[in-house]
mmCIF file of C-alpha atoms in Angstrom:
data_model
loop_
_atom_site.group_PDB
_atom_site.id
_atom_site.type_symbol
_atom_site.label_atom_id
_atom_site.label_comp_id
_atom_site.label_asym_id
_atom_site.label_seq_id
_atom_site.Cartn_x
_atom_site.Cartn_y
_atom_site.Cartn_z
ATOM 1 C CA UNK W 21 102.975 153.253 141.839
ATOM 2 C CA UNK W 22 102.913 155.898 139.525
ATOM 3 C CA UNK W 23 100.563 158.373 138.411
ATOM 4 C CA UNK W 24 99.557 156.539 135.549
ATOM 5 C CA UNK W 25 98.907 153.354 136.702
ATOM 6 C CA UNK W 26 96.587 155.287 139.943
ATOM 7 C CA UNK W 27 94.569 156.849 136.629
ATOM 8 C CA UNK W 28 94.278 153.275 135.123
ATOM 9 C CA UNK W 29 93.099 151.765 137.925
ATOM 10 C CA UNK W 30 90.513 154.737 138.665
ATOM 11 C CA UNK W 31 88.974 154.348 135.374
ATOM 12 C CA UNK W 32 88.847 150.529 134.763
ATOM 13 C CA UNK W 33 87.181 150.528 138.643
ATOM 14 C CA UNK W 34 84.748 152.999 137.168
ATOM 15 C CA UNK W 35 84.114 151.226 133.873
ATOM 16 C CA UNK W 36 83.300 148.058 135.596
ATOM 17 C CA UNK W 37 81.250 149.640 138.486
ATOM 18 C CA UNK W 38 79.214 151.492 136.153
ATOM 19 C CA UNK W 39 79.021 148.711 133.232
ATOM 20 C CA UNK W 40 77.208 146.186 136.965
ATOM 21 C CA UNK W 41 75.352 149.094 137.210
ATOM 22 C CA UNK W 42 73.879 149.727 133.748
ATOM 23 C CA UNK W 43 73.214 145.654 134.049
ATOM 24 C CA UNK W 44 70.898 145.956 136.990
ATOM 25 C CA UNK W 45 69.205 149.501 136.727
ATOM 26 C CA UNK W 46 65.362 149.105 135.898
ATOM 27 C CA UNK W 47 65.198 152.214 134.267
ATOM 28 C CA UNK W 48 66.649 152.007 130.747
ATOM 29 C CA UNK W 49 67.389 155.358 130.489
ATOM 30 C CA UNK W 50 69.239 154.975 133.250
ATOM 31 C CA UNK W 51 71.526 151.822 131.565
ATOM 32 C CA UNK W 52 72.261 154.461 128.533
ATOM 33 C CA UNK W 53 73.608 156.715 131.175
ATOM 34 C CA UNK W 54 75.625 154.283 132.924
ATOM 35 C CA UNK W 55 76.271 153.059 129.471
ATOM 36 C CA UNK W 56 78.059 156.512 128.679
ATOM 37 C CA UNK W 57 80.183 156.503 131.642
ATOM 38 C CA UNK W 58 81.841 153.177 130.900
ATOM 39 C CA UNK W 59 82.467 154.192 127.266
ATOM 40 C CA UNK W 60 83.972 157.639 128.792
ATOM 41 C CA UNK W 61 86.335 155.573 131.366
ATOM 42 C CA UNK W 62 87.089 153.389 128.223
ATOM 43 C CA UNK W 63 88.373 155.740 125.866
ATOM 44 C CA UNK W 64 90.443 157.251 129.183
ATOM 45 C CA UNK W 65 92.037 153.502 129.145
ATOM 46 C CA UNK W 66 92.467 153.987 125.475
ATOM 47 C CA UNK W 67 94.492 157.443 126.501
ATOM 48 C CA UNK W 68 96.695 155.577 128.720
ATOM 49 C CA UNK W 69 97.110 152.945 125.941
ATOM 50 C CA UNK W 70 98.958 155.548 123.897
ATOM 51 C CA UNK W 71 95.831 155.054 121.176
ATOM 52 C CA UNK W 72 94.753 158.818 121.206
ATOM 53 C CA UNK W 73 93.245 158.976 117.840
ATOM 54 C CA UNK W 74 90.819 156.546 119.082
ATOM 55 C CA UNK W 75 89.672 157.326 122.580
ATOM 56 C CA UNK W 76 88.427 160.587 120.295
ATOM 57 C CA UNK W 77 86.546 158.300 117.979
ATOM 58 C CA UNK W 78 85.358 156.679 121.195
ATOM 59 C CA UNK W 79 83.680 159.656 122.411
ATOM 60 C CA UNK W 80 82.376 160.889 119.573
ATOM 61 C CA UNK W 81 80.668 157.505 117.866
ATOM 62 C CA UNK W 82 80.022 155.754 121.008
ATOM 63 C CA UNK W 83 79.304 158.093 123.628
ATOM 64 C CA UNK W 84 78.116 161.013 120.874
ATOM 65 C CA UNK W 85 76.198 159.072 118.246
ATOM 66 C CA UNK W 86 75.690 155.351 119.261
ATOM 67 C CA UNK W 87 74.229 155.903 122.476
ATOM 68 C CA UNK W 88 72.223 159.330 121.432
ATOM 69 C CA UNK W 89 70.586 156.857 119.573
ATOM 70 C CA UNK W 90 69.554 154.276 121.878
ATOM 71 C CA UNK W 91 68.343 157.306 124.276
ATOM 72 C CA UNK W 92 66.757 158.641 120.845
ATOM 73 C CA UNK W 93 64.669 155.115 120.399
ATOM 74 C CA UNK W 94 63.912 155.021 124.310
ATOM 75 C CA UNK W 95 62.413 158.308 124.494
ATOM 76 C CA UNK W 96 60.419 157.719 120.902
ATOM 77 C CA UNK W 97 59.190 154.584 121.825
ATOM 78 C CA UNK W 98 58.183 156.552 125.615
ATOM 79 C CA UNK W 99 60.301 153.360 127.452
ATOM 80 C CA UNK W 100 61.670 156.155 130.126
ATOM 81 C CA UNK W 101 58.645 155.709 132.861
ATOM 82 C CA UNK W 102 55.889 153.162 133.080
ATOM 83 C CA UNK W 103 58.554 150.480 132.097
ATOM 84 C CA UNK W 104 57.500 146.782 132.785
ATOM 85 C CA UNK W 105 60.154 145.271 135.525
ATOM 86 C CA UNK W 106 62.266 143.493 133.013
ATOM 87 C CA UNK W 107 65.373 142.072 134.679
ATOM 88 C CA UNK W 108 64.500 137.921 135.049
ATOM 89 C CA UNK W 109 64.195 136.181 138.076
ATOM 90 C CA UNK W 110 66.497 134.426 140.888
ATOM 91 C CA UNK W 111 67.210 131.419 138.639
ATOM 92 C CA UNK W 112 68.611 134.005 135.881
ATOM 93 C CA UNK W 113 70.628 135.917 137.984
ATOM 94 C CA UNK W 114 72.563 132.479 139.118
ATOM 95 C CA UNK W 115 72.617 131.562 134.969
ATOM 96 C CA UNK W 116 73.713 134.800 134.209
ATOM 97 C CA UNK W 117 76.468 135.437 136.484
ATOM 98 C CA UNK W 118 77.387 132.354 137.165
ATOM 99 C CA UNK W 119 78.153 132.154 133.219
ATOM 100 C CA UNK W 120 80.020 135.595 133.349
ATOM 101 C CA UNK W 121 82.352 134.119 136.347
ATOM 102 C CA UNK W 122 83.117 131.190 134.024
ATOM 103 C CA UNK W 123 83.781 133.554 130.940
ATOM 104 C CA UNK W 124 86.167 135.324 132.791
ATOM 105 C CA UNK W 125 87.978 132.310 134.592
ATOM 106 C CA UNK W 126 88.328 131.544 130.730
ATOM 107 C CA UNK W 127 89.509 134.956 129.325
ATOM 108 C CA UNK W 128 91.664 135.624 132.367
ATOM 109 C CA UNK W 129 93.653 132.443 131.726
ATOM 110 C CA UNK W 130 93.687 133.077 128.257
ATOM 111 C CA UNK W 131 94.890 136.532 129.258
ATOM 112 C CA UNK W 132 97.565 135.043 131.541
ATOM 113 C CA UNK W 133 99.031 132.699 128.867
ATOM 114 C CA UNK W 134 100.082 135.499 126.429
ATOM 115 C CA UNK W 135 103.607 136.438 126.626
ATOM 116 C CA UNK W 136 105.073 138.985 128.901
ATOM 117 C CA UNK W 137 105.206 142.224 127.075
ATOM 118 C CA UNK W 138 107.961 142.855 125.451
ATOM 119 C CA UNK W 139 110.570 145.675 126.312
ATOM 120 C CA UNK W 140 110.138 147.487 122.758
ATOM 121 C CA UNK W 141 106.924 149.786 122.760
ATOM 122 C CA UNK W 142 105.953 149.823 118.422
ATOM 123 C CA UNK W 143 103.663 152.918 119.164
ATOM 124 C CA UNK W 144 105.841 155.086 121.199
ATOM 125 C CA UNK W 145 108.209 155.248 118.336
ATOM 126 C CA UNK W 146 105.377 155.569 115.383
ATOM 127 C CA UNK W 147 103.796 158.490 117.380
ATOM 128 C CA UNK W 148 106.725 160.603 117.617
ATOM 129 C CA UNK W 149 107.119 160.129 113.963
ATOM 130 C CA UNK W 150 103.835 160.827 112.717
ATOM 131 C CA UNK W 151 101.634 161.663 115.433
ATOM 132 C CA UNK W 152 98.427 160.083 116.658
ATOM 133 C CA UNK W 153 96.006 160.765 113.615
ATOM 134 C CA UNK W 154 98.948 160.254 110.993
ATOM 135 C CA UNK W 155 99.762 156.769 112.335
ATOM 136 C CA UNK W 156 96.549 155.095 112.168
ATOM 137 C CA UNK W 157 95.533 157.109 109.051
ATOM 138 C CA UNK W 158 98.491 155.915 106.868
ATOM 139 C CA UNK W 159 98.711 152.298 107.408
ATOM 140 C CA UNK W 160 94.565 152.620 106.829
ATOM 141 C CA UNK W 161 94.856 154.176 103.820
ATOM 142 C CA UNK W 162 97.373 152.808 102.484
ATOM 143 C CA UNK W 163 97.216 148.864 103.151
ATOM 144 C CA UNK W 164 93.591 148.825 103.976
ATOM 145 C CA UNK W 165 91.937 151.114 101.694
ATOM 146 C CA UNK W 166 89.474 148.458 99.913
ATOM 147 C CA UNK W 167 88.512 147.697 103.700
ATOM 148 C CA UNK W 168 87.877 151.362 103.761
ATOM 149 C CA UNK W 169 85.688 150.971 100.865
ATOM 150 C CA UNK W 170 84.042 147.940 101.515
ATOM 151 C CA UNK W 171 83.012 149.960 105.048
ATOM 152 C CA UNK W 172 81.544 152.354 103.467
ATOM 153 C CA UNK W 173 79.156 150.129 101.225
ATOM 154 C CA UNK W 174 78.066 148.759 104.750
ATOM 155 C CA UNK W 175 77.134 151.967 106.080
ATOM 156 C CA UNK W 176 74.893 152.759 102.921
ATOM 157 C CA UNK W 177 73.622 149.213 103.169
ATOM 158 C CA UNK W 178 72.479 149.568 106.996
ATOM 159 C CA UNK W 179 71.343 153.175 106.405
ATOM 160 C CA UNK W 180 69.082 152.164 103.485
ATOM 161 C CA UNK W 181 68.079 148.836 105.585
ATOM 162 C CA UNK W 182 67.030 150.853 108.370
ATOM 163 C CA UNK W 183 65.081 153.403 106.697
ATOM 164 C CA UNK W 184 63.430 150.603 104.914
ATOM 165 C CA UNK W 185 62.831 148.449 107.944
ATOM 166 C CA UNK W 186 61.410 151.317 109.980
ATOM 167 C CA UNK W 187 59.062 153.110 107.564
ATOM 168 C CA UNK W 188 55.493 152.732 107.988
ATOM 169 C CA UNK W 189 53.696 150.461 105.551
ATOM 170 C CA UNK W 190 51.528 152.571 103.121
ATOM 171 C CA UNK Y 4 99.031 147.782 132.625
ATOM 172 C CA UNK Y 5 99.093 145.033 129.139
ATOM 173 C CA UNK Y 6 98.105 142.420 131.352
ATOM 174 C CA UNK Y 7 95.560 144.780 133.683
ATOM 175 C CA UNK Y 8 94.085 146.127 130.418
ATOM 176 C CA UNK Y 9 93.077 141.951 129.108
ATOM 177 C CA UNK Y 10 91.955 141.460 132.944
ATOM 178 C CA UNK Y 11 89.709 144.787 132.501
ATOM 179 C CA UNK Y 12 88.566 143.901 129.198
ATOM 180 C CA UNK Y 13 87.741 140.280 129.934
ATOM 181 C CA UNK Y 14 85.175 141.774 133.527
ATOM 182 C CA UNK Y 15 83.607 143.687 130.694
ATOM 183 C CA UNK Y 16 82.894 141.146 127.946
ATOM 184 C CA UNK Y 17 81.519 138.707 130.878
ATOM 185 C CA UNK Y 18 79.591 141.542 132.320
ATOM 186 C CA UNK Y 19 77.777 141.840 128.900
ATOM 187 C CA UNK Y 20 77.405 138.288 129.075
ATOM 188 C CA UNK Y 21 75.720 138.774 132.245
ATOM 189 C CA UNK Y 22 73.423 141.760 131.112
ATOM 190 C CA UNK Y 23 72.319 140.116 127.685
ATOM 191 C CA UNK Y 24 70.912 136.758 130.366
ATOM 192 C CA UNK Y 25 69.447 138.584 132.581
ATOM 193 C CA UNK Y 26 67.493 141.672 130.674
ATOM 194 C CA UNK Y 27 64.227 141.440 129.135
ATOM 195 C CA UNK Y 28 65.035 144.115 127.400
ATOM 196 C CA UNK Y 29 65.394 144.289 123.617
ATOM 197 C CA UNK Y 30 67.179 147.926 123.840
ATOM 198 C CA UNK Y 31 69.077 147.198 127.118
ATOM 199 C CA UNK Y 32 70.343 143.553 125.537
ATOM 200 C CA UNK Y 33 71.407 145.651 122.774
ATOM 201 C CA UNK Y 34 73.183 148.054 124.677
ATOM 202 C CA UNK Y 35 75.328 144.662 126.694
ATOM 203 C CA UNK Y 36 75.808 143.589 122.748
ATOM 204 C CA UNK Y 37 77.541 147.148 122.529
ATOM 205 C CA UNK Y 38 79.244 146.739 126.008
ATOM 206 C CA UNK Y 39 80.720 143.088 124.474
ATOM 207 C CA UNK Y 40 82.030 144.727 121.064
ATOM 208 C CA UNK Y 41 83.436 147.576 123.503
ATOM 209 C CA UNK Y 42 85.271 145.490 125.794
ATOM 210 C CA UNK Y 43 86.933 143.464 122.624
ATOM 211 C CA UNK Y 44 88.295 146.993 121.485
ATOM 212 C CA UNK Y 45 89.879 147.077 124.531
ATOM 213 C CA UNK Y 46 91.777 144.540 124.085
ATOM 214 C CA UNK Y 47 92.276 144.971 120.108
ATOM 215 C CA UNK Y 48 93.810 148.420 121.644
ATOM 216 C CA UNK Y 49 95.856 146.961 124.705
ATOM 217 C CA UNK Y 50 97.603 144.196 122.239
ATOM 218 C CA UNK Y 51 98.279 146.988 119.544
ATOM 219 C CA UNK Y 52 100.892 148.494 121.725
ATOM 220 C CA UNK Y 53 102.994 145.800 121.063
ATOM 221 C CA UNK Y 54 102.049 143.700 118.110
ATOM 222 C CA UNK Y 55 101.727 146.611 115.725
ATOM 223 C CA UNK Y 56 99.061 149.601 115.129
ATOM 224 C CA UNK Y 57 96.769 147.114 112.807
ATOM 225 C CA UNK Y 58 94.949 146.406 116.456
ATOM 226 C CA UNK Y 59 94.099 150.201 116.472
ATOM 227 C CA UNK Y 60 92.763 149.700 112.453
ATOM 228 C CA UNK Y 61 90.731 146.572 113.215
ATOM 229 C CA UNK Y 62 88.831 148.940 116.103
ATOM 230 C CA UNK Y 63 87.933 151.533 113.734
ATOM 231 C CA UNK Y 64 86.445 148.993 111.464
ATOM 232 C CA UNK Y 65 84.467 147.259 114.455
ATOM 233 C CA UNK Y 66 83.369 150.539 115.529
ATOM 234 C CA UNK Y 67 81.755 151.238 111.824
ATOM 235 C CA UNK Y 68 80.307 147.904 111.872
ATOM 236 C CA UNK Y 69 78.494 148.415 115.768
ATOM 237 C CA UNK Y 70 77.305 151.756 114.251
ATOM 238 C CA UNK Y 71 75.641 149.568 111.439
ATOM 239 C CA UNK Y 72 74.449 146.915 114.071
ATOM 240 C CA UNK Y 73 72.947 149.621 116.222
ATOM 241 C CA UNK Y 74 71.143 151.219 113.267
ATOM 242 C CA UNK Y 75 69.785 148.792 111.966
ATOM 243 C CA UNK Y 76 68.483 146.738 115.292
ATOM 244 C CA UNK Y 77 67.144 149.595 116.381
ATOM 245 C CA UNK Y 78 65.288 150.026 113.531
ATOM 246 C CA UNK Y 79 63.996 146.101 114.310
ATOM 247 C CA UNK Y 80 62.892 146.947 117.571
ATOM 248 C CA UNK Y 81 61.075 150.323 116.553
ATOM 249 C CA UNK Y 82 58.673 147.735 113.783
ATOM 250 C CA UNK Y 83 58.652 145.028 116.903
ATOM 251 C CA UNK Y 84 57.092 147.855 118.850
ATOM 252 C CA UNK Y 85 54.949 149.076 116.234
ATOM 253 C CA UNK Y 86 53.222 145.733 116.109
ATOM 254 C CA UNK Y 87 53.204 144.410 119.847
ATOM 255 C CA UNK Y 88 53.523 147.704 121.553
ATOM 256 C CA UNK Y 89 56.695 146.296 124.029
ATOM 257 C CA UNK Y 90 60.109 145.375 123.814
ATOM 258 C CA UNK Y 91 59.878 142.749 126.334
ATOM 259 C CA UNK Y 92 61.550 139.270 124.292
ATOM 260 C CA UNK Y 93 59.100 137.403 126.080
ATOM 261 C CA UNK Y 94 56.261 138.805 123.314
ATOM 262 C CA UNK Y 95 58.481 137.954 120.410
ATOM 263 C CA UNK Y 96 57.669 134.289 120.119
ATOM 264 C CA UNK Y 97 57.403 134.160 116.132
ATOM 265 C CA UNK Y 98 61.076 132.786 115.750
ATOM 266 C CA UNK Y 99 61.240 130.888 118.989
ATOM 267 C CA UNK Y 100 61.139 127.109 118.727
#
């Protein structure tokens, strides 16, 4: 076993031991936390993954601006002590991860039935060429750029919704 | 680690699963919803090593759209709390059947 694969398996233990954890913590400001270390240990997987461009990205919408905003609404809204016991009862605990075990007994077949990966590595070759920003940037720009576009409307459209939706009514 | 990567991804999508049926929550269902979305980048990411970088493309654009998603629920919960003062779902009976 090499070094990489010990690193892999390191973070994907953490990601899942953490993700259980933000699951069954009472306090939600604890979740975000736990929350923040999965999305870390994520966008190490996404190092591993050759995808460097976007374990950055990760970080900094995610774990910077995403979840600053959840702990942002916890701490306006004064959720972080006095918190009602929220997590359901015996009967939702068998639902819930009873469900989840069936999920995964679906994705992992699903998983299993794709075809062994092939000998030729795409990226390997792209990121020597153009490095890890250049080779997601061109193909974006390039062949997606009314995506790009049509991404940007969205933002303005959930930035204006929000401000609407949260404003006081005068 | 392709196949280890699905396997990793899949634990997390079903753990979100988990989280959004057993939370009362509205912020910490929210935050599963994020943990779901997360867990399918993972695997966008892990099949983009070999299918071609438009896996990496389609995680940038699910990224801006959980950004929008978080925004604006957030901003649902923050009237929700206004007017029942919780975020329990067990208050928010106006849409239920």
């Amino acid at each position: 076993m090499d070094i990489s694969q010990l690193v892999f398996y390191t973070f994907a233990g953490l990601a899942v031991a953490s993700s259980v954890l933000m699951i069954t913590r009472r306090n939600p400001v604890y979740s975000v936390m736990y929350l923040v270390l999965t999305l870390f240990s994520v966008a190490a997987i996404f190092v591993l993954l050759e995808a460097h461009f976007l374990a950055a990205l990760q970080v900094v919408v995610y774990a910077g601006a995403i979840l600053v905003l959840f702990l942002f609404v916890i701490m306006l809204l004064n959720l972080g002590h006095e918190f009602d016991p929220d997590i359901r009862g015996k009967f939702w605990w068998v639902v819930g991860f009873g469900l989840g075990l069936v999920l995964f007994a679906e994705l992992f077949v699903l998983a299993r039935s794709v075809p062994e990966a092939p000998e030729s590595d795409l990226l390997a070759r792209l990121l020597a060429d153009q490095g890890a920003v250049g080779m997601v940037a061109e193909p974006l720009f390039e062949n997606y750029v009314i995506a790009v576009e049509v991404t940007g409307v969205l933002l303005l459209v959930a930035m204006v919704g929000s401000v609407v939706i949260a404003k006081r009514k005068v | 680690m392709f196949f280890e990567s699905l396997v990793v991804s899949a634990v997390l999508f079903a753990v979100g699963v988990a989280g959004v049926l057993l939370r009362r929550n509205a912020i910490v269902m929210f935050m599963c919803i994020e943990l779901m979305l997360n867990a399918v980048n993972l695997s966008f990411v892990a099949i983009s090593r070999y299918v071609g970088i438009e896996g990496q493309l389609f995680v940038i654009f699910v990224m801006t759209v959980a950004a929008a998603e978080a925004a604006v629920g957030l901003a649902i919960i923050i009237s929700i709390f206004r007017h029942y003062e919780s975020v329990d779902v067990r208050n928010f009976r106006l849409l239920r059947w």
